Coordinates of C-alpha atoms in Angstrom, one line a residue:
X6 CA -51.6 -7.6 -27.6
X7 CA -53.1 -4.6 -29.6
X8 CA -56.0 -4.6 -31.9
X9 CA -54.4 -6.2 -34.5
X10 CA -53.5 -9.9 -33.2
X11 CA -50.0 -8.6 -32.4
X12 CA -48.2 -8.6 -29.7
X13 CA -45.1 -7.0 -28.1
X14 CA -42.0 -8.9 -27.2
X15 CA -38.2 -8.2 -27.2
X16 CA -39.0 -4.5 -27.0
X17 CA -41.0 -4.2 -30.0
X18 CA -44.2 -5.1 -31.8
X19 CA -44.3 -8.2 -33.6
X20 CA -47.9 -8.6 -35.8
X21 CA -48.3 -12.5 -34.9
X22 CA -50.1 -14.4 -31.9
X23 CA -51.7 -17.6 -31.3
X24 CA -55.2 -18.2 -32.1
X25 CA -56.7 -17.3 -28.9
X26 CA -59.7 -20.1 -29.8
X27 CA -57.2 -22.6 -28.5
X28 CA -56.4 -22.1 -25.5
X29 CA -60.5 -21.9 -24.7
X30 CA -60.8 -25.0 -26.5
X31 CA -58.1 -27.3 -24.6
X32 CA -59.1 -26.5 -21.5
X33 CA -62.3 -28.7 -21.2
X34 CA -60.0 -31.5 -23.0
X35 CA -59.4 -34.8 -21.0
X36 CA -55.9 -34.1 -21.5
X37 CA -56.0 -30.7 -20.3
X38 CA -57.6 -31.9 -17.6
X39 CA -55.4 -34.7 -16.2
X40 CA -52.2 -33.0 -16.7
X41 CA -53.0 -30.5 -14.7
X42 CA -54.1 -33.0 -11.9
X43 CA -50.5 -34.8 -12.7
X44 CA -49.2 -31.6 -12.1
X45 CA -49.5 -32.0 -8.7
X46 CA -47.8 -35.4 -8.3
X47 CA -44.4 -34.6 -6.2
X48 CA -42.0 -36.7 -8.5
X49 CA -39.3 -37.3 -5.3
X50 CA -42.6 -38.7 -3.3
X51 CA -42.9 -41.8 -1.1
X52 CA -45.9 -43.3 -3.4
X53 CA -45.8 -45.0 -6.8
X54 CA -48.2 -43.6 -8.9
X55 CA -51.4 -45.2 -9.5
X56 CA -52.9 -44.1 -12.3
X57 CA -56.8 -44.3 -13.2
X58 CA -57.4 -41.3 -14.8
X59 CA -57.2 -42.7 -18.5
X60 CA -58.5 -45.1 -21.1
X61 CA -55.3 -46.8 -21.6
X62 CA -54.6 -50.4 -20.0
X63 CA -51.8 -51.1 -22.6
X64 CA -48.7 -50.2 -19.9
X65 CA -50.3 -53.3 -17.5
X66 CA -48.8 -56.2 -18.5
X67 CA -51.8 -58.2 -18.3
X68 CA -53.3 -56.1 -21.0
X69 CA -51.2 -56.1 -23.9
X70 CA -52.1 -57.4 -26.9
X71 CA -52.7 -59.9 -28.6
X72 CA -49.3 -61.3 -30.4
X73 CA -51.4 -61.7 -33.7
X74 CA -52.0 -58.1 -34.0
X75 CA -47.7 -57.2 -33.8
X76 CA -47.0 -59.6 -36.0
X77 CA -49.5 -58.3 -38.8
X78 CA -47.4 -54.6 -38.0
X79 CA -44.3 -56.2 -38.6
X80 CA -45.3 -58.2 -41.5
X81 CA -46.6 -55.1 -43.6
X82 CA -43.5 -53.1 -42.1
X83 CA -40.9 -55.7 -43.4
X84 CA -43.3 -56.7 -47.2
X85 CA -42.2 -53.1 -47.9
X86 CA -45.7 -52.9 -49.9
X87 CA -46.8 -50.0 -47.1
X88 CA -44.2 -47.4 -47.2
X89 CA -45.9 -45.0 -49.8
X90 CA -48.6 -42.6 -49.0
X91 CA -52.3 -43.9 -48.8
X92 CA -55.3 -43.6 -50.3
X93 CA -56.9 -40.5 -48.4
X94 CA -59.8 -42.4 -47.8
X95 CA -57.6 -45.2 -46.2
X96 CA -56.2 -48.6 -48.5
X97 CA -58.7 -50.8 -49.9
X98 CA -58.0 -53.9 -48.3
X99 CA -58.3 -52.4 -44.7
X100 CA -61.5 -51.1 -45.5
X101 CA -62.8 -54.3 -46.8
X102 CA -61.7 -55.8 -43.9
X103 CA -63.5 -53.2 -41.4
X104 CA -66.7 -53.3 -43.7
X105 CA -67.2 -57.1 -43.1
X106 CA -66.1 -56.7 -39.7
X107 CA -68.9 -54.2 -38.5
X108 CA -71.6 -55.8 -41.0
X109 CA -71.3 -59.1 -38.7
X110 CA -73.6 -57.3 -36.7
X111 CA -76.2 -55.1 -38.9
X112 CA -78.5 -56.1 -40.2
X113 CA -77.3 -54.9 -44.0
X114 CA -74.0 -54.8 -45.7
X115 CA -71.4 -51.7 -45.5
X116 CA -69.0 -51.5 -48.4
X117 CA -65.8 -50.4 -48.4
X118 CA -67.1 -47.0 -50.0
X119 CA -68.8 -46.6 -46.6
X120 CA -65.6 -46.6 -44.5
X121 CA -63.3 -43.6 -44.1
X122 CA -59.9 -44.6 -42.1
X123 CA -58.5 -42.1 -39.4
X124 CA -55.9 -41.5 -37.1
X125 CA -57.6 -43.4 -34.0
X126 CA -61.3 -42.5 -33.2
X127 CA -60.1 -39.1 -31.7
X128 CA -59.6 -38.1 -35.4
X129 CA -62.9 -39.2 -36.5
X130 CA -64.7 -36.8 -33.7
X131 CA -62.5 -33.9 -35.2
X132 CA -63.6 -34.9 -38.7
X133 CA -67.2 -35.0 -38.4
X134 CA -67.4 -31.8 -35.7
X135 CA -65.3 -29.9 -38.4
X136 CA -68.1 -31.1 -41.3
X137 CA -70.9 -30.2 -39.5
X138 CA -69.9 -26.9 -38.2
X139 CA -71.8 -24.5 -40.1
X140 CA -73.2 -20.9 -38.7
X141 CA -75.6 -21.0 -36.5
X142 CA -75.6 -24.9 -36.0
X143 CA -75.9 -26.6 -33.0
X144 CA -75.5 -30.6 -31.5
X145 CA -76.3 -32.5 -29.0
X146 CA -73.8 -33.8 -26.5
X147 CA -74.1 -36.3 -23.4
X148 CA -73.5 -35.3 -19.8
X149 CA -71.6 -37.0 -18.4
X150 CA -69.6 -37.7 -21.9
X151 CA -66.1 -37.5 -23.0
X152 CA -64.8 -34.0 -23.5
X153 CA -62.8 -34.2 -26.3
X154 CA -66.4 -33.3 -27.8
X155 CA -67.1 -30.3 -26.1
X156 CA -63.2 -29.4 -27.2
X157 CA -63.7 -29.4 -30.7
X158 CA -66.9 -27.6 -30.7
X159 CA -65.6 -25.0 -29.2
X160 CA -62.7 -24.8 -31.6
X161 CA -64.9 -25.2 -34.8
X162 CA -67.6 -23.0 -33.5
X163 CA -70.3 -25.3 -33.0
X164 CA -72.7 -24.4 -30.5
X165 CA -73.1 -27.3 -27.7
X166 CA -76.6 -28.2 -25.9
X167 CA -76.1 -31.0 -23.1
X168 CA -78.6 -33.9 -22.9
X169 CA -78.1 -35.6 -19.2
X170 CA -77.7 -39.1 -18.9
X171 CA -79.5 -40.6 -16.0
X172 CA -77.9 -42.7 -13.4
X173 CA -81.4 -44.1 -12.2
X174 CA -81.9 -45.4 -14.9
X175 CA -78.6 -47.3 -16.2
X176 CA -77.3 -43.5 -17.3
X177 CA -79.8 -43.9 -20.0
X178 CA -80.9 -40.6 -22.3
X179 CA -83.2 -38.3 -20.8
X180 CA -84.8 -38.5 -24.3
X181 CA -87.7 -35.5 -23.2
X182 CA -84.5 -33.1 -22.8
X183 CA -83.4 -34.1 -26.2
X184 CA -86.4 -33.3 -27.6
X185 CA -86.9 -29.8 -26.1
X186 CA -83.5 -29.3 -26.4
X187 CA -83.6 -29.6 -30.6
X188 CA -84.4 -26.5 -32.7
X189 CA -84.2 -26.7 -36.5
X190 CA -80.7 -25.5 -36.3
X191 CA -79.6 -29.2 -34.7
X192 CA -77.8 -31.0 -37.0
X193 CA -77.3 -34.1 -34.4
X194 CA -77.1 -35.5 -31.0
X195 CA -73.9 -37.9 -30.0
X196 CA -74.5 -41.1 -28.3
X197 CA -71.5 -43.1 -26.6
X198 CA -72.1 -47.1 -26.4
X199 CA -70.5 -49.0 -24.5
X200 CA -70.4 -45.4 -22.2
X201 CA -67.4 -43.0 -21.4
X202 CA -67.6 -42.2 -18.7
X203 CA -70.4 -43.9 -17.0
X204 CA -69.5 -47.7 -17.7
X205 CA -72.8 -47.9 -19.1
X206 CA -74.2 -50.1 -21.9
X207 CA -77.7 -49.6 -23.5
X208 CA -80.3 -51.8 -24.5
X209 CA -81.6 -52.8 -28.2
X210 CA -85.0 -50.8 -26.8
X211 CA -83.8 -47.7 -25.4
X212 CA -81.2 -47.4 -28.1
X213 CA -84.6 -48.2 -30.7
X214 CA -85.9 -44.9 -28.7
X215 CA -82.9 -42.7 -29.5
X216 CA -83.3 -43.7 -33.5
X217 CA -87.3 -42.8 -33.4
X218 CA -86.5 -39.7 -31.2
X219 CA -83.8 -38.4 -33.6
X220 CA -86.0 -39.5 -36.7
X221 CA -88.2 -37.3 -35.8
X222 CA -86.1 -34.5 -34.7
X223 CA -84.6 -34.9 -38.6
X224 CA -81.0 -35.1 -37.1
X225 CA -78.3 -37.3 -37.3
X226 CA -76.8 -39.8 -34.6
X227 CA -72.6 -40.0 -34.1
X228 CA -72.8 -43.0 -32.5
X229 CA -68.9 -43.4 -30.8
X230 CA -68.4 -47.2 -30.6
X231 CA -65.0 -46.9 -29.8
X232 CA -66.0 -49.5 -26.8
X233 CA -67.3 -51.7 -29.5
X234 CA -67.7 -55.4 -27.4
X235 CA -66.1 -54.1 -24.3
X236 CA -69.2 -55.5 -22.0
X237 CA -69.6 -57.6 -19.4
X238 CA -72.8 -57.3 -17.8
X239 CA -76.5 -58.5 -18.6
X240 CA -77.0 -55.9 -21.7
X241 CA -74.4 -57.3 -24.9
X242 CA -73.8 -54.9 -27.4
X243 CA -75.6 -53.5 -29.8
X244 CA -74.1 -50.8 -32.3
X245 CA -76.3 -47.8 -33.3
X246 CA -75.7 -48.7 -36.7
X247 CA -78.9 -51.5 -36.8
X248 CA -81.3 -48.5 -36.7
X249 CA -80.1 -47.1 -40.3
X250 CA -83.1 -47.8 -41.6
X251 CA -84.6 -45.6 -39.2
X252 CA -82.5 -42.5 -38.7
X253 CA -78.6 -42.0 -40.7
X254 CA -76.0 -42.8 -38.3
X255 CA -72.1 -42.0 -38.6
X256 CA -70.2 -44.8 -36.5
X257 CA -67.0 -43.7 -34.9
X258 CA -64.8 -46.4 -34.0
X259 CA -61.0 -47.9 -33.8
X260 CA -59.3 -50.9 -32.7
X261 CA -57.6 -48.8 -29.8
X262 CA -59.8 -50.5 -26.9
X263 CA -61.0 -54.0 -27.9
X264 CA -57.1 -54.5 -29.3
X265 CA -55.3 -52.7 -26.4
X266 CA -53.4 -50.8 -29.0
X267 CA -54.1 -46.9 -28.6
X268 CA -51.1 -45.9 -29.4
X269 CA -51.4 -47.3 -32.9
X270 CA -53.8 -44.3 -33.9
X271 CA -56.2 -46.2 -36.6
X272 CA -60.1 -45.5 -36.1
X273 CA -62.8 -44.7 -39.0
X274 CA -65.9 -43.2 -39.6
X275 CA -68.4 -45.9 -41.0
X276 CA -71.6 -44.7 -43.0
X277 CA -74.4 -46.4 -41.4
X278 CA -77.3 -45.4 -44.0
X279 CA -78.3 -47.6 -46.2
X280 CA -81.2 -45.1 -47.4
X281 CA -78.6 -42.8 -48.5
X282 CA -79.5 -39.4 -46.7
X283 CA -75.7 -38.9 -45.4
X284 CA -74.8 -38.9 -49.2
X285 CA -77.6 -37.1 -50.6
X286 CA -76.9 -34.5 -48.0
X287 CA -73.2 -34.1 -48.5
X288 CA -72.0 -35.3 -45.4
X289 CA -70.3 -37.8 -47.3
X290 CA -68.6 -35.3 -49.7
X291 CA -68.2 -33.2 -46.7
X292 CA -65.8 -36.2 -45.3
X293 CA -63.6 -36.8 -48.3
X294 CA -62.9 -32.8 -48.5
X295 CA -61.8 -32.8 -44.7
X296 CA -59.8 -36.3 -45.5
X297 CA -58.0 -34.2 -47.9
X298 CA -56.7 -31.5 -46.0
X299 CA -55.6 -33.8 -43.4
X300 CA -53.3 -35.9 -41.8
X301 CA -53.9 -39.9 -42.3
X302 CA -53.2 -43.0 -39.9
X303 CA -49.6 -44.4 -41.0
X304 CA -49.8 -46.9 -44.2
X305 CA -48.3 -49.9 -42.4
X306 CA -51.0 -50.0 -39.7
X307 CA -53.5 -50.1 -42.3
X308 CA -51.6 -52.6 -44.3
X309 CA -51.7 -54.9 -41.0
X310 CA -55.6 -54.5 -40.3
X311 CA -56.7 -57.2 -42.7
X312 CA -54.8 -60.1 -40.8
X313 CA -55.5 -58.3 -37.4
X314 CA -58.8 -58.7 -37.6
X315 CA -59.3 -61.8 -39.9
X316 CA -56.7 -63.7 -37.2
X317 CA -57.6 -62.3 -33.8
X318 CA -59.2 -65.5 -31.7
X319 CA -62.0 -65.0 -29.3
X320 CA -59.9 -66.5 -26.6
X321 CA -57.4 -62.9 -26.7
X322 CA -61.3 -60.9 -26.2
X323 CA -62.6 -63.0 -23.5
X324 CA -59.6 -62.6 -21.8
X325 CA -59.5 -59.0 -22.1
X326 CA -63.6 -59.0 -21.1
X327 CA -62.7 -61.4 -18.2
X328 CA -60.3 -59.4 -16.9
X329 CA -62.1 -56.2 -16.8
X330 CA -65.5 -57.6 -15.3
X331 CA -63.0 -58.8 -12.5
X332 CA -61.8 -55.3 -12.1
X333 CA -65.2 -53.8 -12.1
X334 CA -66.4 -55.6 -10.0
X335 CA -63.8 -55.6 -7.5
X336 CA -64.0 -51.6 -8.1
X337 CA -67.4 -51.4 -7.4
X338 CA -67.2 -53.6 -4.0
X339 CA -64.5 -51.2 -2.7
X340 CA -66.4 -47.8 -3.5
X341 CA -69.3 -49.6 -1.3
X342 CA -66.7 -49.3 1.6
X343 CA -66.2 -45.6 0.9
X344 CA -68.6 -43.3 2.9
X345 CA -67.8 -40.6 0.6
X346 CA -68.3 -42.1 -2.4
X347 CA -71.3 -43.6 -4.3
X348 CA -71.6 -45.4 -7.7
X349 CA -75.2 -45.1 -9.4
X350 CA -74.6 -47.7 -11.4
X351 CA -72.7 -50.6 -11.8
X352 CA -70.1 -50.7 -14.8
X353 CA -71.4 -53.1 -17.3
X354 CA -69.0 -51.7 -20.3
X355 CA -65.8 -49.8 -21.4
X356 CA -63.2 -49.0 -19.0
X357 CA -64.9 -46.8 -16.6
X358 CA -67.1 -46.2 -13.5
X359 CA -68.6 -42.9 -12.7
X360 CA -69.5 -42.1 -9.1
X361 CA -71.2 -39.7 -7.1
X362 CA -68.6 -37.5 -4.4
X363 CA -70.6 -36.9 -1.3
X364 CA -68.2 -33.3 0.1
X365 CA -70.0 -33.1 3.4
X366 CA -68.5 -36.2 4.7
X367 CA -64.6 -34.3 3.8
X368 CA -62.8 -31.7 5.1
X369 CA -61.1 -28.9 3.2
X370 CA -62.0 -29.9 -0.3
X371 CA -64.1 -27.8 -2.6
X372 CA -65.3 -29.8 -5.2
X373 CA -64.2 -32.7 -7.4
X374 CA -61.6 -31.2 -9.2
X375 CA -59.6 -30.5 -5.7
X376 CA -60.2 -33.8 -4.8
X377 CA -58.8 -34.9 -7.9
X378 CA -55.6 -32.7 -7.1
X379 CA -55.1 -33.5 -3.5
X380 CA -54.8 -37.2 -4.2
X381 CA -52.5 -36.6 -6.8
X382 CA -50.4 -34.8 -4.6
X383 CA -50.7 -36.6 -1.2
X384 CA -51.4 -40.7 -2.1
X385 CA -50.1 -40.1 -6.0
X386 CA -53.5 -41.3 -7.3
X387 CA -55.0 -40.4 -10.9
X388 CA -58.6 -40.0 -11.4
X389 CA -60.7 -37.6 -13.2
X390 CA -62.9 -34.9 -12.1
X391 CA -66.5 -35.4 -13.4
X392 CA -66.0 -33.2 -15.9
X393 CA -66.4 -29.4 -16.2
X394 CA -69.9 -29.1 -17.5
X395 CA -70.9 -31.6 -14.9
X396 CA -69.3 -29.4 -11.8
X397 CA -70.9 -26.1 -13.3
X398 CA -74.3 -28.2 -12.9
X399 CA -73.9 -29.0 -9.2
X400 CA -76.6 -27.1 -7.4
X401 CA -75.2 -27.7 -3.9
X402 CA -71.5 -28.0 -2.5
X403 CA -72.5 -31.7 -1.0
X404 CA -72.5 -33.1 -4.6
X405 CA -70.0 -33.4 -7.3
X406 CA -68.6 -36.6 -9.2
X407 CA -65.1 -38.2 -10.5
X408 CA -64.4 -40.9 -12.8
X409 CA -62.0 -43.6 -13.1
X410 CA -60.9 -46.6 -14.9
X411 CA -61.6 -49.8 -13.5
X412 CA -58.2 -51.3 -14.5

């Protein structure tokens, strides 16, 4: 490549290349990630693969979903009333529908003005990362957290300050760090409840805590919900979205998990403010203009969210719940038999469990991405290295950590 962006090929010089960006970008990506840990699966080998590297429980059988929600998709395929384009902000009815669904528990109203639909809550991250993205801005990410975060900041050019979560204390925020982490060019600080990929769920106190802290701070909170209900420990949920009042909140969310349905690709950004500061700041403008350069979530889904969620019984979500608290906790009873492994905490929410890797009890492995490679390729089993801001952490080579699913 010369100086230009070009690059030679075919014996010549041709004057286009690939945003270089990219490549930086995708490679702290959860997909990244795990397909290069697949990589190493040997496709002719003895071993089914068991794979627990991934929020996805829709290919178990025992999982699927609930026979309300495919019959909504095929009545608004086969009513023909969903085959046009929609609304950029997303068709009224489904955002009536998610309005009254998230106001069961706020303490205030949203309107359907204060929903944005997306394509799944992976969309939603991209929006709002893209919005806030100005020069010299920065935000405040979890670690541990998903990386799809860290991903688009890179891409948009948002500079990333990590927070730690801490496993003594339920993976709560080290809210101190927050605070001396903030300058006045943070615009806001991400929180992840129920937690990916810590299986944590926080209280109504500390999360009381994390509105004050960011109050004061004068930033935002993205809270991602997109484990909205998924608990099944002592703390229930509560969504970020109660302490409006106190600090503006942008809730991410989508019926991916508590439906089963990822592959369905709604989400939507819900304006939790009802003081008003996300719209007298443009954020909210700042939404509709990215909404209209982009891509939405196909018409027919959002035709079929009205009956999805109006008809969905509790007996399909405590079946789901049921199944996973079995599953996390037979999860957590194994790892006790592991010398190797430690979990901090118990899983109380979401799909995951994040553990500690002890390497001085193993022979020939470096850290926890090799781990992560050499059971792919010798038992065919799929987890997920801790995460690559996590690893650069480590202090010592004793000490790394992996996640899984508990499914």
């Amino acid at each position: 490549m010369d100086n230009s962006g070009g690059r030679r090929a075919g014996g010549r010089q041709w004057r286009f290349g690939p945003n270089d960006v990219l490549a930086g970008s995708a490679t702290v990506s959860i997909r990244e990630v795990l397909g290069r840990v697949m990589a190493n699966i040997q496709e002719d080998g003895p071993r089914p693969v068991i794979p627990l590297g991934h929020g996805d429980p829709s290919v178990f059988p025992c999982f699927r979903t609930t026979p309300v929600a495919g019959d909504a998709v095929v009545s608004a395929v086969r009513s023909a009333k969903y085959n046009c384009y929609a609304p950029t902000i997303g068709v009224l009815p489904a955002r009536c529908a998610i309005a009254e669904y998230l106001s069961l528990d706020l303490p205030y109203k949203l309107s359907p003005d204060d929903i944005f639909l997306t394509g799944g809550c992976t969309q939603a991250i991209e929006v709002i990362i893209s919005v806030l993205s100005r020069p010299g801005a920065n935000i405040l990410l979890p670690r541990p957290g998903f990386p799809f975060y860290e991903s688009r900041c890179a891409f948009s050019g948002l500079e990333v300050r990590h927070f730690n979560l801490v496993p003594e204390r339920s993976w709560e925020v080290d809210l101190e760090a927050v605070e001396a982490l903030a300058d006045e060019n943070t615009v806001a600080m991400v929180v992840i409840n129920p937690g990916n990929p810590c299986g944590s769920v926080f209280t109504y106190q500390h999360l009381a805590k994390v509105a004050e802290t960011a109050s004061k701070l004068g930033i935002m909170v993205i809270a991602d919900e997109v484990y909205d209900h998924l608990t099944f420990g002592e703390n229930p949920f509560v969504p970020m979205g109660v302490f409006g009042e106190v600090v503006p909140v942008l809730t991410l969310g989508s019926i991916s998990k508590r439906w089963v349905v990822p592959g369905w690709r709604l989400g939507w950004i819900a304006i939790s403010d009802p003081n008003g500061v996300l719209k007298e700041t443009k954020i909210v403008d700042g939404i509709l203009n990215f909404l209209n350069i982009s891509s939405d979530p196909a018409t027919f889904i959002q035709g079929a969210i009205p009956h999805i969620i109006e008809f969905t019984k509790d007996d399909f979500f405590n079946k789901i719940i049921d199944l996973l608290r079995q599953t996390a906790d037979m999860c957590y009873e194994k790892i006790k038999e592991i010398e190797c492994i430690t979990c901090p905490h118990k899983p109380e929410g979401s799909m995951f469990v994040m553990v500690k890797l002890n390497l001085s009890h193993l022979e020939d492995i470096n850290d926890d991405v090799d781990l992560c490679h050499k059971l792919a390729k010798e038992e065919s089993v799929i987890i997920a290295p801790g995460g690559r801001e996590i690893t650069r952490k480590i202090k010592t080579r004793e000490e790394a950590s992996i996640s899984s699913n508990v499914f």
